[in-house]
Short mmCIF file of C-alpha atoms in Angstrom, two decimals:
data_model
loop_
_atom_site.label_atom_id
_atom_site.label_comp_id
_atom_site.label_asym_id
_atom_site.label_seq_id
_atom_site.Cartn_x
_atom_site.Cartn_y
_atom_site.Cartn_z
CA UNK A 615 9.47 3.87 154.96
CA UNK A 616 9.31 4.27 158.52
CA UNK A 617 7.62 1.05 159.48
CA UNK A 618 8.25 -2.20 158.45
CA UNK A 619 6.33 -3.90 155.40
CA UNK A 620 3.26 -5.16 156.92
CA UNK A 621 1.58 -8.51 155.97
CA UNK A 622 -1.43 -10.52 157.17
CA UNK A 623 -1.76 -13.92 156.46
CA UNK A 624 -5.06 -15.78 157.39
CA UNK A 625 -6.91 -19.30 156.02
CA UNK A 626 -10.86 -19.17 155.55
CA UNK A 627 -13.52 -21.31 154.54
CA UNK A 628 -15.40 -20.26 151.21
CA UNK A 629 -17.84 -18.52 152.68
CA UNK A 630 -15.03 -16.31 154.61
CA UNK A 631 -14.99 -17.71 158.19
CA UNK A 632 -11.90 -18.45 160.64
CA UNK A 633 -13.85 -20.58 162.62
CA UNK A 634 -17.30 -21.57 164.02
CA UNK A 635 -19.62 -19.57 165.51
CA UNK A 636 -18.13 -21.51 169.37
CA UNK A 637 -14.82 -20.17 168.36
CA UNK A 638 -13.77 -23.65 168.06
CA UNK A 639 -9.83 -24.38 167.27
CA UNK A 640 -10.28 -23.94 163.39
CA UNK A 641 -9.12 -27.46 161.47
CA UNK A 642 -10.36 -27.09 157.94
CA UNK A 643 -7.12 -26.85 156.41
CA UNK A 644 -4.41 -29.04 155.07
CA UNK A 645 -0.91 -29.42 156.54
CA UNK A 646 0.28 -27.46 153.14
CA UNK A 647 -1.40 -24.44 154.86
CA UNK A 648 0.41 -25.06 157.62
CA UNK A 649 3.92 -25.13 155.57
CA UNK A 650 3.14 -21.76 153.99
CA UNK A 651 2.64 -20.38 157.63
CA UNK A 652 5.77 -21.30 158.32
CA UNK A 653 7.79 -19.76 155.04
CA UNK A 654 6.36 -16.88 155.93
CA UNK A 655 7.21 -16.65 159.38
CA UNK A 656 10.48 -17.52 157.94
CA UNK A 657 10.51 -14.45 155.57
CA UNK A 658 9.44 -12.23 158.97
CA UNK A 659 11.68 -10.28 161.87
CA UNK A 660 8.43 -10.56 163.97
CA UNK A 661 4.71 -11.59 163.99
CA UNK A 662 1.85 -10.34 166.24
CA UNK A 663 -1.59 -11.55 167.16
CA UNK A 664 -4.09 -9.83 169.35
CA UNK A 665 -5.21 -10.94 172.56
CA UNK A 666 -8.68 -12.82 171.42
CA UNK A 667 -6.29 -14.90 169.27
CA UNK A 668 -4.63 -15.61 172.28
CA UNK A 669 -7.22 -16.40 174.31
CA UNK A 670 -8.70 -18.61 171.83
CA UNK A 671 -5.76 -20.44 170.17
CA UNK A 672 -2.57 -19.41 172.46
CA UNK A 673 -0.97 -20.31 168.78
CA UNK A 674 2.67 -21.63 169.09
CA UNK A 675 4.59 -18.26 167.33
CA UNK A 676 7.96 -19.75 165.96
CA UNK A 677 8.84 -21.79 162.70
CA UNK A 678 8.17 -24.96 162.98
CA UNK A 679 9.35 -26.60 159.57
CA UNK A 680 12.81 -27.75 159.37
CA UNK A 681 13.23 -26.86 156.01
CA UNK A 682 11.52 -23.39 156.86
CA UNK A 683 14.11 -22.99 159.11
CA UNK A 684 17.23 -23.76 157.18
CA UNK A 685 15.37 -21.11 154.44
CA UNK A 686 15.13 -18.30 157.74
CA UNK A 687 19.19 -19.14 159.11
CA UNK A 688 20.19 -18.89 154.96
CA UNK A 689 18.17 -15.44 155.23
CA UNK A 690 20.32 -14.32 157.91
CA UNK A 691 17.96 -14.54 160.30
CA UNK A 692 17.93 -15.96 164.16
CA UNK A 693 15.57 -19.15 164.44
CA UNK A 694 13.39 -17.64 166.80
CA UNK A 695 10.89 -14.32 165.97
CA UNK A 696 10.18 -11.85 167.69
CA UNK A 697 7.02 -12.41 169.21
CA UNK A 698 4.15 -9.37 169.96
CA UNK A 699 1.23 -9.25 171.16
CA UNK A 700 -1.62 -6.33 170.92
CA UNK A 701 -4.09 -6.03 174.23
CA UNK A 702 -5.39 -2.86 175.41
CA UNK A 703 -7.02 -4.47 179.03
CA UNK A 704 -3.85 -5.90 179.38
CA UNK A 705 -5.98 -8.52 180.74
CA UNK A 706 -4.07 -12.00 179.30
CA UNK A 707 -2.92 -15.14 181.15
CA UNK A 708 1.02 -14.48 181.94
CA UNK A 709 1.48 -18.59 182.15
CA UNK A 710 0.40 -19.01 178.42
CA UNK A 711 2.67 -20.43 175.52
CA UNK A 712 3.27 -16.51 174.48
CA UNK A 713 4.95 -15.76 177.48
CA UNK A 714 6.94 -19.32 178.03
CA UNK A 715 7.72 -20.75 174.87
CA UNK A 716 11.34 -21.05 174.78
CA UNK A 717 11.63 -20.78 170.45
CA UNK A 718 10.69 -16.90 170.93
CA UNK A 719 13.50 -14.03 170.02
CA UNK A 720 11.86 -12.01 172.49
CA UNK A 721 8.23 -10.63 173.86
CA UNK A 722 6.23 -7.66 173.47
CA UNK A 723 3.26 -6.46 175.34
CA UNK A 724 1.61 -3.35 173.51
CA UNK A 725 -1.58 -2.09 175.70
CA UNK A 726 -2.08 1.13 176.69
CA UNK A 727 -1.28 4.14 179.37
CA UNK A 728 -4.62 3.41 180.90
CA UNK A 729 -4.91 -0.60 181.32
CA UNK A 730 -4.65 -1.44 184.93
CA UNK A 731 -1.19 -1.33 186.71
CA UNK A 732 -1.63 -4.55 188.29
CA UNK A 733 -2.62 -6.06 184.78
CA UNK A 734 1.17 -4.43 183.55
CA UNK A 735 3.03 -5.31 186.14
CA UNK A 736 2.45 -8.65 185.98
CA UNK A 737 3.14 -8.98 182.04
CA UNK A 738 6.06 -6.82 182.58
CA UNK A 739 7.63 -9.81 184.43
CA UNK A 740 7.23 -12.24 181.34
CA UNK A 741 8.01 -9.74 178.45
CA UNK A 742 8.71 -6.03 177.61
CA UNK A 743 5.90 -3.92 177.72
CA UNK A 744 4.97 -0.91 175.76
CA UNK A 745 2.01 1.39 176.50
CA UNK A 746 1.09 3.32 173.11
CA UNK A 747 -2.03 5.28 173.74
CA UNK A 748 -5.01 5.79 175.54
CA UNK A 749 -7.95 3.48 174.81
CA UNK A 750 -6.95 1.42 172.21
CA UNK A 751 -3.56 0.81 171.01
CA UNK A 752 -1.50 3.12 168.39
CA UNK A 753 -0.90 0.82 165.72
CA UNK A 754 0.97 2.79 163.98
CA UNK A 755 3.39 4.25 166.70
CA UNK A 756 3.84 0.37 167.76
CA UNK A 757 4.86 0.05 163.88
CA UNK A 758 7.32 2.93 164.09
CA UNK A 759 8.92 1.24 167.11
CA UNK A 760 9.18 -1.68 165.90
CA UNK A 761 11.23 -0.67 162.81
CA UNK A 762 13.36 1.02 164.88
CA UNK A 763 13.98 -1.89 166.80
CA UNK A 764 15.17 -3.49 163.80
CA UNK A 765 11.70 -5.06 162.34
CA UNK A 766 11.79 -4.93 158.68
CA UNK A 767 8.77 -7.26 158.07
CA UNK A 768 6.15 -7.44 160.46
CA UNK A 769 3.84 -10.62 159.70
CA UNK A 770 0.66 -10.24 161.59
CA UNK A 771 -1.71 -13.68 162.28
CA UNK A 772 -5.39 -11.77 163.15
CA UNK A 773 -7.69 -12.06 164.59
CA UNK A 774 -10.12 -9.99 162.67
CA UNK A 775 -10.28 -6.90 164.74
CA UNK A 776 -7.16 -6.30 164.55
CA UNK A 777 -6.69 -7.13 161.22
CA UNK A 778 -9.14 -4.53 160.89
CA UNK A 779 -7.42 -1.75 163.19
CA UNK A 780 -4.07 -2.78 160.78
CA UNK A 781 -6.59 -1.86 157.71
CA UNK A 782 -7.92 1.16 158.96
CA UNK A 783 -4.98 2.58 159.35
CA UNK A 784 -3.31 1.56 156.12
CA UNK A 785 -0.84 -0.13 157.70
CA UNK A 786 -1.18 -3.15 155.71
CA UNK A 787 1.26 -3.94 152.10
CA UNK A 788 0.08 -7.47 151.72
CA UNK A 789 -2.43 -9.82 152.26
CA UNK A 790 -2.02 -13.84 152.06
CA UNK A 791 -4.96 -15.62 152.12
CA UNK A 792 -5.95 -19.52 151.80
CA UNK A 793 -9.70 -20.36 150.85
CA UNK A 794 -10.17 -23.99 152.15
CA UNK A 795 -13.25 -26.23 150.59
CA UNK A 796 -15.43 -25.65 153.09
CA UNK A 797 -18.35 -23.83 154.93
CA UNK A 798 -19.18 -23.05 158.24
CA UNK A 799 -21.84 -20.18 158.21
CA UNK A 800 -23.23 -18.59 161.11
CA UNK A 801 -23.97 -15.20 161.67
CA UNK A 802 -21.84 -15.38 164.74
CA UNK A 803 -18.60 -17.24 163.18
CA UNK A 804 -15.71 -14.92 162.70
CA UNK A 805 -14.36 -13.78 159.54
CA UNK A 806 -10.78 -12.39 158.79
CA UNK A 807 -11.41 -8.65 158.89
CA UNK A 808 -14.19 -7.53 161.60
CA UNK A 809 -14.33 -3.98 162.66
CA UNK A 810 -16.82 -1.85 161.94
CA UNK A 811 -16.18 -2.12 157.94
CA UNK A 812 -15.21 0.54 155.15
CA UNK A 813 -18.18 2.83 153.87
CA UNK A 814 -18.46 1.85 150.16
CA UNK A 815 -16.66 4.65 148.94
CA UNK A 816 -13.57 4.44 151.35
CA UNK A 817 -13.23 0.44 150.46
CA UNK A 818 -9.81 -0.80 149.97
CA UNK A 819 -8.51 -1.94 146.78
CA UNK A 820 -6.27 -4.81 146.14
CA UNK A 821 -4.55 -6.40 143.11
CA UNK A 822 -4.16 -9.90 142.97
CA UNK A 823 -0.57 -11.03 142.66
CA UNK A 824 -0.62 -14.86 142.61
CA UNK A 825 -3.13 -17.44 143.06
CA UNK A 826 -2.36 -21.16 143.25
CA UNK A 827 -4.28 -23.95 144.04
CA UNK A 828 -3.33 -27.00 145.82
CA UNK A 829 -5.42 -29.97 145.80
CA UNK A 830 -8.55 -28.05 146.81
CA UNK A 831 -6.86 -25.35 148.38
CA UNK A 832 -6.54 -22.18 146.95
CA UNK A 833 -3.32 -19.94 148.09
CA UNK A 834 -3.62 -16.05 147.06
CA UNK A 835 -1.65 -13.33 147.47
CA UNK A 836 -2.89 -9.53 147.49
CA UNK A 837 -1.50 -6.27 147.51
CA UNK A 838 -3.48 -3.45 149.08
CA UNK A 839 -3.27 -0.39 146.46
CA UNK A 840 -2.66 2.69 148.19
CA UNK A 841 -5.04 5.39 148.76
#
């Protein structure tokens, strides 16, 4: 394989939201959620977010759990990931955690030939920066070069578009996703995979692996059958 193994992991409410409809800081889950974030960041070489996730969380991108990270260093892995981020406008505040938090293996911008050259110039100051396409980025040439640079498994945090643009281009190998006991609604309100959505006859198919439940939680684990 010429990429590394993809997987997504994402928490939703039972009625399939992220968050509210004001794109509030999502806090319907327990802290055991936040433990199996962090075992899977410890199983990762890298993870990448978008740039709305950004913008909207500016989530801290490193293993947090001390156990987590005696699992990662007994893995053979550094403590800190390497930390991506997917924008085409390029247009993302350089003084966020992304760019400054110390716990990151290194940073990479991946926008595109055409976002403006002031926008890349001042990101290329805070982190490497890699142009793939025109438009929107090449997913799957930034997946390429990442395995070359040594990522076996890519863990990718949302948010749902480009979950989607990971989907569409069957890029993903597995999906991990907590249902929390609640609802949010709104027509609005985010869900986990946005896009414009499969045609009924191009849907993807997926085989559930595990499913556990804790407390009221329910942990799953998917993998997306080829085409």
């Amino acid at each position: 394989m010429s990429r590394p193994f993809v997987y997504v992991n994402m928490a939703m409410t039972a009625d399939g939201k992220i968050t509210s409809s004001a794109r509030e800081y999502p806090k319907f889950t327990t802290p055991h959620d936040r433990r199996t974030m962090d075992r899977l960041r410890a199983e990762a070489d890298a993870v990448l977010v978008g740039a709305g996730t950004l913008r909207a969380d500016d989530p801290p991108l490193h293993v947090r759990d001390p156990e987590m990270l005696r699992r990662r260093a007994a893995l053979g892995k550094p403590a800190g990931l390497l930390n991506v981020l997917v924008t085409a406008s390029a247009s993302v505040d350089p003084d966020s955690g992304f760019f400054t938090h110390p716990a990151s293996a290194g940073r990479i911008v991946a926008t595109v030939d055409d976002a403006p050259p002031e926008f890349l110039a001042r990101l290329a100051e805070r982190a490497e920066v890699w142009t793939l396409g025109s438009g929107s980025v090449d997913l799957a040439v930034l997946c390429r070069r990442l395995h070359a640079r040594g990522v076996a498994r890519l863990l990718v945090e949302g948010g749902g578009e480009l979950n989607w643009g990971f989907f569409r281009e069957g890029l993903v190998d597995e999906i991990y996703l907590t249902i929390a006991p609640a609802l949010l609604g709104g027509r609005q309100a985010p869900t986990w995979l946005e896009g414009d959505g499969f045609a009924m006859g191009e849907r993807r198919a997926l085989e559930l692996l595990e499913v556990d439940r804790v407390g009221h939680e329910l942990y799953t684990r998917w993998r997306v059958v080829p085409r």
